[in-house]
Short mmCIF file of C-alpha atoms and ligand atoms in Angstrom, two decimals:
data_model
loop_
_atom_site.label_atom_id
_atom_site.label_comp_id
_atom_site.label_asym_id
_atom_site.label_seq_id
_atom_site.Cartn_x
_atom_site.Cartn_y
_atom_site.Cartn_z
CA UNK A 1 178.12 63.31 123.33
CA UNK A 2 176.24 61.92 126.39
CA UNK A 3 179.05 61.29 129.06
CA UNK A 4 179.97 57.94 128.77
CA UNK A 5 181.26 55.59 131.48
CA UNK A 6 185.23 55.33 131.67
CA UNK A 7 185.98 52.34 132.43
CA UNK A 8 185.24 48.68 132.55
CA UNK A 9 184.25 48.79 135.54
CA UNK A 10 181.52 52.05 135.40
CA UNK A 11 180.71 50.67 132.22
CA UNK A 12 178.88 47.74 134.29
CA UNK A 13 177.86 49.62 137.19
CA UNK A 14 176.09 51.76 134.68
CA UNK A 15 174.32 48.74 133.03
CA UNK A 16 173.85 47.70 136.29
CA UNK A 17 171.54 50.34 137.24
CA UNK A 18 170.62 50.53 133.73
CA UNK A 19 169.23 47.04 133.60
CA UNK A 20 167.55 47.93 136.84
CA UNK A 21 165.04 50.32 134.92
CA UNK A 22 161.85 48.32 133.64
CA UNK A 23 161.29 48.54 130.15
CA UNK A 24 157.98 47.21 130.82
CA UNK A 25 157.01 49.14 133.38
CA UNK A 26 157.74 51.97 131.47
CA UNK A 27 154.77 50.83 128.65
CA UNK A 28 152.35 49.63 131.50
CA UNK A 29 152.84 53.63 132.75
CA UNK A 30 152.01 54.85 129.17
CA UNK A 31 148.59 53.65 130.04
CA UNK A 32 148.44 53.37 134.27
CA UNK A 33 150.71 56.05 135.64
CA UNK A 34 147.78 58.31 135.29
CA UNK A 35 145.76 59.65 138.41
CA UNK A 36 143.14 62.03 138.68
CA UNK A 37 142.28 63.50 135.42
CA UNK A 38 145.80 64.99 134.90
CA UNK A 39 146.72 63.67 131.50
CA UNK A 40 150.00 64.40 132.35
CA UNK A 41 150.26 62.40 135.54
CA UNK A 42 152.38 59.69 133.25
CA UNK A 43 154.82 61.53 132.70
CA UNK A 44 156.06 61.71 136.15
CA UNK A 45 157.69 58.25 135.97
CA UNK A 46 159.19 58.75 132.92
CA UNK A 47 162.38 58.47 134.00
CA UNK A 48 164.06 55.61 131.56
CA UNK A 49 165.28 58.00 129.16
CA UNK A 50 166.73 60.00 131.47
CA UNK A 51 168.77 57.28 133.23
CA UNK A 52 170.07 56.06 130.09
CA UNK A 53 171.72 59.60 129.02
CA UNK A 54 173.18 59.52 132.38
CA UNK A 55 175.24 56.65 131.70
CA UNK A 56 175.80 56.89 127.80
CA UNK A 57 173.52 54.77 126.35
CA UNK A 58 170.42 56.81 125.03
CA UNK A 59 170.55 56.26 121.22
CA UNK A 60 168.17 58.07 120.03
CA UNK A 61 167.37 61.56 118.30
CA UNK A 62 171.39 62.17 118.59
CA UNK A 63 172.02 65.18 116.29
CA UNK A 64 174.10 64.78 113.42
CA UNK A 65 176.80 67.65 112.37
CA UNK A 66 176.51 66.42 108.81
CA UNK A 67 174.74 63.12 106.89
CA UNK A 68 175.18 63.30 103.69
CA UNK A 69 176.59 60.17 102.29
CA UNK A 70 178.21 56.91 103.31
CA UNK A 71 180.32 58.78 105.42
CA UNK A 72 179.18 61.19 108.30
CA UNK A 73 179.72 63.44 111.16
CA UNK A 74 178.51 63.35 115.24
CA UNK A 75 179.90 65.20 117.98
CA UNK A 76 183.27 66.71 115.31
CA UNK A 77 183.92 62.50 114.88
CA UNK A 78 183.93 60.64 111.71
CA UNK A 79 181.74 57.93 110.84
CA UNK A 80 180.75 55.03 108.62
CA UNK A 81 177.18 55.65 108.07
CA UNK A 82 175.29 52.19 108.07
CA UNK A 83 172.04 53.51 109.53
CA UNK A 84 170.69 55.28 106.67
CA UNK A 85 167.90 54.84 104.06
CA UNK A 86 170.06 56.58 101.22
CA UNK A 87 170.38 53.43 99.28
CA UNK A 88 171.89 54.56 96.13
CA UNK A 89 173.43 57.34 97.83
CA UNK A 90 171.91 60.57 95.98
CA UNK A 91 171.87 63.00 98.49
CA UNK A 92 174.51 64.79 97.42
CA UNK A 93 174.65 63.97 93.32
CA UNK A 94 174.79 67.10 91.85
CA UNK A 95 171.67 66.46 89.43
CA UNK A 96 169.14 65.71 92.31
CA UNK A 97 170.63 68.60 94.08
CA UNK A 98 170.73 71.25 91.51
CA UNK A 99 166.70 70.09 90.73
CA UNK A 100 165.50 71.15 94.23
CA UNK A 101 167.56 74.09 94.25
CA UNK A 102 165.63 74.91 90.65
CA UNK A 103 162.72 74.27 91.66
CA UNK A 104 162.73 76.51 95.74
CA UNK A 105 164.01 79.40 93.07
CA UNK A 106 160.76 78.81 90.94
CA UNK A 107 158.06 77.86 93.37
CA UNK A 108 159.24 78.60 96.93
CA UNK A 109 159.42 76.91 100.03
CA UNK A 110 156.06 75.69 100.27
CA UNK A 111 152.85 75.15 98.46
CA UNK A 112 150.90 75.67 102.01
CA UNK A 113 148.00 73.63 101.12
CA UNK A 114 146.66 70.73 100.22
CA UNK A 115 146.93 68.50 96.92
CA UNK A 116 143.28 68.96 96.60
CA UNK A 117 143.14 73.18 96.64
CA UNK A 118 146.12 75.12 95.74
CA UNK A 119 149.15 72.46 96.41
CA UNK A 120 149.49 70.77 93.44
CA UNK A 121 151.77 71.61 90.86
CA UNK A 122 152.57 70.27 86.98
CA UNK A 123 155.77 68.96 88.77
CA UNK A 124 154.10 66.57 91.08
CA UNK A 125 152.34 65.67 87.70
CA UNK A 126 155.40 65.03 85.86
CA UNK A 127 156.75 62.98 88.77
CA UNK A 128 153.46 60.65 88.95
CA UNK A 129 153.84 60.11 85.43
CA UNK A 130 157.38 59.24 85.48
CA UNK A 131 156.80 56.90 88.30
CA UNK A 132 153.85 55.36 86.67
CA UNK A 133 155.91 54.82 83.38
CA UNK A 134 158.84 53.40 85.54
CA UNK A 135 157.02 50.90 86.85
CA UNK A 136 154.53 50.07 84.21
CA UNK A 137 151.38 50.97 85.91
CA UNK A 138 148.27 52.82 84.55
CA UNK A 139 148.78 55.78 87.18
CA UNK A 140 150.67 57.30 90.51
CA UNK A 141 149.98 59.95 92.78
CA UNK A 142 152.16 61.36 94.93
CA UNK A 143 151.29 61.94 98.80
CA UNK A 144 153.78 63.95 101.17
CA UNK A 145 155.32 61.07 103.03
CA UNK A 146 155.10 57.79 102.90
CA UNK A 147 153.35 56.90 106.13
CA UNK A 148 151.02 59.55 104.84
CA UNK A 149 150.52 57.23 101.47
CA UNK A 150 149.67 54.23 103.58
CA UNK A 151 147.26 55.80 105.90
CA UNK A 152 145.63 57.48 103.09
CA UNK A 153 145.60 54.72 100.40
CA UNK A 154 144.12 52.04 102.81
CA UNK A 155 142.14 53.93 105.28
CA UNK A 156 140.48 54.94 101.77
CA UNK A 157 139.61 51.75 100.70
CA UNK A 158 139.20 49.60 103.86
CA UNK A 159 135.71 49.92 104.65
CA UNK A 160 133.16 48.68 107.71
CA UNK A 161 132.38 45.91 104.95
CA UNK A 162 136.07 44.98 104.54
CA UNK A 163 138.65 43.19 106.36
CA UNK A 164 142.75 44.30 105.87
CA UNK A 165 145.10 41.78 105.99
CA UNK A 166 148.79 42.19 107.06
CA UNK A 167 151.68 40.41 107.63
CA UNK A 168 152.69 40.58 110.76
CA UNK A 169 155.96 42.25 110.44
CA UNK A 170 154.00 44.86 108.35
CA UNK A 171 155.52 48.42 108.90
CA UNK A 172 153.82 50.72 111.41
CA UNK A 173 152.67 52.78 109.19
CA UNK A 174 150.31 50.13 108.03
CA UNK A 175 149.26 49.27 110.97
CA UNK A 176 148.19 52.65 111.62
CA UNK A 177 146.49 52.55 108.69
CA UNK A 178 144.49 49.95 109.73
CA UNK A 179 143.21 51.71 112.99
CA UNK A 180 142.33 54.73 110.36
CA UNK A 181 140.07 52.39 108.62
CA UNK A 182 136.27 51.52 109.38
CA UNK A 183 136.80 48.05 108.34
CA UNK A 184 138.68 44.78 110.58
CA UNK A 185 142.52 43.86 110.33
CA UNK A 186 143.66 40.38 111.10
CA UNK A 187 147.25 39.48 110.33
CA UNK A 188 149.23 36.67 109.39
CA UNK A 189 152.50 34.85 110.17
CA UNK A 190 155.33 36.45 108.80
CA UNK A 191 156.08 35.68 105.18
CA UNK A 192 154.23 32.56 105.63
CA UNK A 193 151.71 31.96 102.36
CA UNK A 194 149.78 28.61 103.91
CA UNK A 195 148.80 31.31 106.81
CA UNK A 196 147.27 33.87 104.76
CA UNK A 197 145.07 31.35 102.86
CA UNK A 198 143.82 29.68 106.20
CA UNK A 199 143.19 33.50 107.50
CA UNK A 200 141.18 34.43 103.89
CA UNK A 201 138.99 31.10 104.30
CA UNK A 202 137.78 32.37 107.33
CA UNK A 203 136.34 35.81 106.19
CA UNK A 204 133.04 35.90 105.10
CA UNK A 205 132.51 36.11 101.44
CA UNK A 206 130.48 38.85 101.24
CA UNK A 207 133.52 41.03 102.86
CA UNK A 208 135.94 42.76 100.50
CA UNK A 209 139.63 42.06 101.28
CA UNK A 210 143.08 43.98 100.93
CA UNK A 211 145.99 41.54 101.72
CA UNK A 212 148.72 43.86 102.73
CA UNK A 213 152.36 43.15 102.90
CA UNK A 214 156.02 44.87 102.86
CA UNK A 215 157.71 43.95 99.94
CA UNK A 216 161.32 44.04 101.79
CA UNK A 217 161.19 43.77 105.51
CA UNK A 218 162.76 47.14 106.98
CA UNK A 219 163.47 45.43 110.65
CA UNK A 220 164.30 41.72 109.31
CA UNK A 221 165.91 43.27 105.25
CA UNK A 222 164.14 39.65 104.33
CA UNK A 223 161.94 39.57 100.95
CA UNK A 224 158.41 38.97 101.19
CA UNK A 225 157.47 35.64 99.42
CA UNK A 226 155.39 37.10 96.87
CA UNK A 227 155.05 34.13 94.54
CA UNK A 228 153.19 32.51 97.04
CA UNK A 229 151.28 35.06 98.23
CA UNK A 230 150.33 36.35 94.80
CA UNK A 231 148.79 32.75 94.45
CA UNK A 232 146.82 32.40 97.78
CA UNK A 233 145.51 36.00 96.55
CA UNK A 234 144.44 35.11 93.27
CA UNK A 235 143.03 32.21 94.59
CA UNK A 236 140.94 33.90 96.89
CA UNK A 237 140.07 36.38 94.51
CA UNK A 238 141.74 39.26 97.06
CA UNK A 239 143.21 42.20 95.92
CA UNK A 240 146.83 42.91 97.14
CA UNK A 241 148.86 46.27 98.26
CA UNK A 242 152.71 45.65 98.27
CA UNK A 243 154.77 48.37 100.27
CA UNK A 244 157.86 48.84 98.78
CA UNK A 245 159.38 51.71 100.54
CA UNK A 246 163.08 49.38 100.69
CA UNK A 247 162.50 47.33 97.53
CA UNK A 248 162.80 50.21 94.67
CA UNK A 249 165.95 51.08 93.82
CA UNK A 250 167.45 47.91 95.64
CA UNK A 251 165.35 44.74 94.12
CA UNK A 252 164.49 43.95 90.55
CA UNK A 253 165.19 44.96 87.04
CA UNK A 254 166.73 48.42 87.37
CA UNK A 255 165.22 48.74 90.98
CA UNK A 256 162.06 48.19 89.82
CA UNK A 257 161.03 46.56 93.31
CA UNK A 258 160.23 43.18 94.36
CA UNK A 259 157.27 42.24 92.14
CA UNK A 260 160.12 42.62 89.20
CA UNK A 261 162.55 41.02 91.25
CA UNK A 262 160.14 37.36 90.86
CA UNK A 263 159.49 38.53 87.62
CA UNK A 264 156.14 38.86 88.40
CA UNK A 265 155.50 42.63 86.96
CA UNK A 266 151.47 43.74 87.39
CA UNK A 267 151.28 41.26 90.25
CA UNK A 268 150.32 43.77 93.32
CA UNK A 269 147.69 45.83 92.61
CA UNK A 270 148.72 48.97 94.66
CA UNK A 271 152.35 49.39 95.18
CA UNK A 272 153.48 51.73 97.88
CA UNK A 273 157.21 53.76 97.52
CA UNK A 274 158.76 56.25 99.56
CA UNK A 275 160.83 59.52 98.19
CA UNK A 276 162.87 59.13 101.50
CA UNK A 277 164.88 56.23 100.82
CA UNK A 278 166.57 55.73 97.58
CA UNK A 279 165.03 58.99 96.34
CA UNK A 280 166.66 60.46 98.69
CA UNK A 281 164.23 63.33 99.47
CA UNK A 282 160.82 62.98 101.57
CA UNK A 283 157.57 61.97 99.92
CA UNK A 284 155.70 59.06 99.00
CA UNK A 285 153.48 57.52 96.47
CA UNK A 286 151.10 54.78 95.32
CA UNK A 287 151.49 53.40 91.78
CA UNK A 288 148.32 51.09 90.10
CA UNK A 289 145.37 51.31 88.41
CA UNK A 290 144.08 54.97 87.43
CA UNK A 291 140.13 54.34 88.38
CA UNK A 292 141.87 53.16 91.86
CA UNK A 293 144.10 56.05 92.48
CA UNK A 294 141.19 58.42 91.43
CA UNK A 295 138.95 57.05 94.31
CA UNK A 296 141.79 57.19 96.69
CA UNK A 297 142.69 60.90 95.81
CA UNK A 298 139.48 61.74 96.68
CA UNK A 299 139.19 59.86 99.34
CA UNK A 300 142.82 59.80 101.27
CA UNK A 301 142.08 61.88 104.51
CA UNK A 302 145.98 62.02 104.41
CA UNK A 303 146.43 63.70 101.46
CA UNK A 304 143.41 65.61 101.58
CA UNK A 305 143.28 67.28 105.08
CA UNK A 306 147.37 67.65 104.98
CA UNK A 307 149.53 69.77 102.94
CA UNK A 308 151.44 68.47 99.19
CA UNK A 309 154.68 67.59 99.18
CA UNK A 310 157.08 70.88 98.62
CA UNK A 311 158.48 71.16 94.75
CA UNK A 312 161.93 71.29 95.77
CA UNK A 313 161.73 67.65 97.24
CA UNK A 314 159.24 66.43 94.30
CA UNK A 315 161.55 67.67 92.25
CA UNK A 316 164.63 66.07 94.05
CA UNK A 317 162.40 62.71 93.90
CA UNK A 318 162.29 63.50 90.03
CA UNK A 319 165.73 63.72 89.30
CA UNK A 320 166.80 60.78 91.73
CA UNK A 321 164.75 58.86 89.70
CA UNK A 322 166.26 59.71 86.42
CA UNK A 323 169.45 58.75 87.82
CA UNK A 324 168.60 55.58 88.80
CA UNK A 325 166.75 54.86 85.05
CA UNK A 326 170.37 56.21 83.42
CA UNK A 327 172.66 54.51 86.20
CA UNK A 328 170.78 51.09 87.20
CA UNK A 329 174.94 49.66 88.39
CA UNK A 330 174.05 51.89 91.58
CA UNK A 331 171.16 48.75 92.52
CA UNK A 332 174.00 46.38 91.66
CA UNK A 333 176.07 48.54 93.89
CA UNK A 334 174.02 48.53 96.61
CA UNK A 335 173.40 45.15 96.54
CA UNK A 336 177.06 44.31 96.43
CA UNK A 337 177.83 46.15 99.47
CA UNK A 338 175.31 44.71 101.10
CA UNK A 339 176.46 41.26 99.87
CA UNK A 340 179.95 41.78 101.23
CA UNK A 341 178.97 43.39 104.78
CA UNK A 342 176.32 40.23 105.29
CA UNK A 343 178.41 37.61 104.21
CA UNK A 344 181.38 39.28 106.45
CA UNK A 345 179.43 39.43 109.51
CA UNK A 346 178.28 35.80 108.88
CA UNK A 347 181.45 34.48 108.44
CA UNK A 348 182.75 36.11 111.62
CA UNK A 349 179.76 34.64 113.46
CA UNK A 350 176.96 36.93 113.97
CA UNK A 351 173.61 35.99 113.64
CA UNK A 352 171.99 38.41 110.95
CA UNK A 353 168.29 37.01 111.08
CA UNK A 354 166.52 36.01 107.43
CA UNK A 355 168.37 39.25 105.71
CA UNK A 356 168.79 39.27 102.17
CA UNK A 357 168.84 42.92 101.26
CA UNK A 358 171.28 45.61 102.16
CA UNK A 359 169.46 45.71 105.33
CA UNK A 360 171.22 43.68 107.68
CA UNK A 361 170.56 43.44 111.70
CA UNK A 362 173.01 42.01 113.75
CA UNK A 363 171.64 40.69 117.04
CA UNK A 364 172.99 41.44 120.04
CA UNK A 365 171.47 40.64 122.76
CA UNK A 366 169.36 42.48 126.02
CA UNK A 367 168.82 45.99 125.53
CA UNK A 368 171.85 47.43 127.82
CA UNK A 369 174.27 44.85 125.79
CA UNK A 370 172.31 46.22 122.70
CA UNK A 371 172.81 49.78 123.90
CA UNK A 372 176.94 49.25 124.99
CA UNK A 373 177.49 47.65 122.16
CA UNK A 374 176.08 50.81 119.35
CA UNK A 375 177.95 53.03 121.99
CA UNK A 376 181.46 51.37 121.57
CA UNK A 377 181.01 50.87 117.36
CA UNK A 378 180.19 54.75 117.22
CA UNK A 379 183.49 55.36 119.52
CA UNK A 380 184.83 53.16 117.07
CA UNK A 381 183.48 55.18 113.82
CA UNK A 382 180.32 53.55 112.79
CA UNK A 383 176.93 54.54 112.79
CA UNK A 384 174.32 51.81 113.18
CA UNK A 385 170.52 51.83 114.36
CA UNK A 386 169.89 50.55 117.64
CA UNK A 387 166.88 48.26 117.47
CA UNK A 388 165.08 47.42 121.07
CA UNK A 389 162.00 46.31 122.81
CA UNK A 390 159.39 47.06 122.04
CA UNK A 391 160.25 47.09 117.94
CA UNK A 392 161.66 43.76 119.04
CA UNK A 393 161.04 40.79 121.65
CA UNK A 394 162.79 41.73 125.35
CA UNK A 395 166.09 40.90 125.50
CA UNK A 396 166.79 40.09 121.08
CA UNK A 397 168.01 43.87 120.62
CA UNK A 398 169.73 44.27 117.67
CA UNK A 399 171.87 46.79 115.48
CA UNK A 400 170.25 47.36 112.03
CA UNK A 401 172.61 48.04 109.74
CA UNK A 402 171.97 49.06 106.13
CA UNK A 403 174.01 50.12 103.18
CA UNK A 404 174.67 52.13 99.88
CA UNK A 405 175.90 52.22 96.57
CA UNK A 406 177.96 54.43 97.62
CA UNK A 407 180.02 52.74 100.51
CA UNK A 408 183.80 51.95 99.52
CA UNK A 409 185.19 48.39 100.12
CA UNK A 410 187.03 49.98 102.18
CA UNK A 411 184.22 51.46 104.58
CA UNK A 412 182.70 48.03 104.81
CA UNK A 413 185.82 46.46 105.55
CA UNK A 414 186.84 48.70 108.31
CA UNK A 415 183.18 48.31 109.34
CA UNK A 416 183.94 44.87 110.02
CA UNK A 417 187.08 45.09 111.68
CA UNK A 418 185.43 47.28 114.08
CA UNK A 419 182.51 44.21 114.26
CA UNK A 420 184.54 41.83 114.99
CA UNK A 421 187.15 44.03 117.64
CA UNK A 422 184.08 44.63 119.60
CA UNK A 423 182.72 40.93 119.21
CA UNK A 424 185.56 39.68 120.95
CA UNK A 425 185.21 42.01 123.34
CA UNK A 426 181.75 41.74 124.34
CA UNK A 427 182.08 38.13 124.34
CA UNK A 428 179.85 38.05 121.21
CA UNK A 429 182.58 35.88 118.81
CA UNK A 430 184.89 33.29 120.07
C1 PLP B 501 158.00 49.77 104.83
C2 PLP B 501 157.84 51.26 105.05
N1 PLP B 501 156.72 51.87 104.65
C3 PLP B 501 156.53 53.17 104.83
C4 PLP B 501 157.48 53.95 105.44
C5 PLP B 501 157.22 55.42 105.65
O1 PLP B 501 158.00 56.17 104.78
P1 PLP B 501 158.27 57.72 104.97
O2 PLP B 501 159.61 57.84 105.60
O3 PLP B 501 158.27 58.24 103.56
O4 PLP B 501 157.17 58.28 105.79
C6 PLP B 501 158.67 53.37 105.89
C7 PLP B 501 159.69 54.21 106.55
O5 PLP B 501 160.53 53.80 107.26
C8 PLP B 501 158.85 51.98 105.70
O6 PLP B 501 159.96 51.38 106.13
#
């Protein structure tokens, strides 16, 4: 690991000089640092990353020796893993792992080309059709990630004669979407209904609209109000995409997502998943109507200009999901842990935002309190997710935490011990 500072008193000389970097300066280079026509003139100043290695607190891209389950491995220590996506923890379940071992003997590594050409095979079929059946819709079709499926799906329909709009806490993936696509975005206060109809009175009616939200919140782990916003949508005649890359296999009727969770099934009109979260594999997909999904497949620059997603991870996807259909406890599971790791961290006193999913962020504080902080819980043995500006305001870093099916009471509980220790410590708890 990084070296880290030894004592208390490095520790705050080296958040001293830390602090002493600007973040902001840092994004006003991305665009000013240049001179001349050297494109790589920015890169001179660079130096943030740099400075925070030297004193223990870069976070990111830190290479795992093993992360396969609620426990992991970094630098030969042992961890609690609470910053992973592997909600119902099949990474390692002998079914989905014995399917993409199948299915590399069969087809290979890779289909090296495109859905469109030579890159589709019956398997991606089977898993579209299993999907679709799953969650009641007409059709799916399978892209090879799921930021792929969002640029691809709305990019595809969002015309110079349409107008997207997204909730402001939208994933990035849909707001890159929206620079993709020909037509305008405006966006909306977060989770907030009354918003989105004031915003749709203001388009013009002879625009087309595509109200786009998340369906769970992957910063905040909140839910989206979709009752409401399924009514200011149907008012308005509007047709709307819900992304539910953290809602299936964690919300609803057998993880059905978060349109099953209100019991409104056949309310979005495009749902959005991701293979890389409770599927665990990589992939993604859009489920809805099949005249829809056979515009967008001809249409998706993402699926069409990129190559399909490889069997042995469709095929991984495939079998993840028949686990979840015969084992539907593992959502209860999940939602349990996340329950008891929430409800501990309130109790204790840490603020954990609007979460009420097994995504939970605990907020910290400025980014070098953010940064000490993840440092000292990995020392401790847990893994979290450092969360900093710019993903959030300046100085409201927090740790996002998430959990699985598959975490013990015990790892939670010793997860909290080591939440509270260090709370104490950083003069975060009383
Ligand atoms: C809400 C949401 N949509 C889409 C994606 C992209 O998914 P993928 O990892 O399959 O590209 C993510 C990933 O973090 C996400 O959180």
């Amino acid at each position: 690991m990084a070296k880290q500072a030894e004592s208390e008193t490095d520790q705050q000389t080296a958040a001293a000089a830390f602090a002493g970097l600007s973040i902001e300066g840092l994004l006003r280079d991305r665009y000013d640092g240049e001179d001349g026509r050297d494109i790589f003139a920015k890169v001179k100043g660079f130096k943030l990353t740099e400075q925070a290695r030297a004193v223990g607190l870069y976070p990111f891209f830190q290479p795992l020796d093993r992360n396969d389950g609620p426990e992991a491995q970094i630098y030969g220590r042992h961890v609690v893993m609470l910053g992973s996506n592997n909600y119902l923890g099949l990474t390692r379940h002998p079914r989905v792992v014995q399917a993409a071992h199948d299915a590399l003997e069969e087809h290979g590594t890779s289909l090296t080309g495109s859905r469109l050409l030579n890159g589709t095979t019956h398997l991606h079929e089977k898993l579209e059709n299993r999907i679709a059946e799953f969650l009641g819709t007409d059709a799916a079709l399978v892209f090879t990630t799921g930021y792929q499926t969002n640029l691809g799906v709305i990019s595809s329909l969002v015309n110079r004669r349409s107008v997207a709009v997204v909730d402001k806490a939208d994933h990035a993936s849909i707001y890159d979407a929206c620079q993709l696509a020909e037509g305008e975005m405006l966006r909306f206060r977060h989770n907030d209904a009354r918003h989105l109809d004031t915003i749709l009175r203001r388009i013009d009616k002879d625009k087309t609209c595509l109200v786009i939200i998340d369906g769970v919140f992957s910063m905040g782990g909140d839910i989206a109000d979709l009752p409401g916003i399924v009514e200011v949508c149907q008012r308005h005649q509007v047709r709307l995409l819900v992304d539910d890359a953290h809602a299936i296999g964690v919300l609803g009727v057998g993880g059905r997502g978060t349109a099953s969770h209100f019991g409104l099934d056949g309310a979005a009109d495009l749902t959005v998943g991701t293979f890389s979260k409770s599927f665990a594999s990589v992939g993604g997909f859009v489920a809805g109507s099949r005249a829809v999904l056979e515009w967008i497949k001809h249409f998706a620059r993402s699926m069409i200009f990129s190559a399909s997603l490889p069997p042995a991870s469709a095929a991984a996807a495939l079998a993840a999901l028949e686990v979840l259909i015969e084992e539907p406890e593992r959502v209860e599971a999940v939602q349990r842990k996340g329950e008891m790791l929430r409800n501990g961290l309130q109790e204790m006193g840490f603020d954990t935002g609007e979460s009420q999913t097994p995504i939970i962020p605990v907020t910290i504080g400025d980014e070098v309190a953010t940064g000490i902080f993840w440092r000292d819980l990995l020392e401790c043995g847990v893994y979290t997710n450092p969360v900093i500006f710019p993903a959030v305001a300046m100085g409201k870093g927090v740790l996002r935490t998430s959990c699985m099916a598959t975490h013990t009471d015990e790892n939670i509980e010793f997860v909290l011990e080591q939440f509270q220790t260090l709370g104490r410590k950083h003069g975060l708890l009383p």
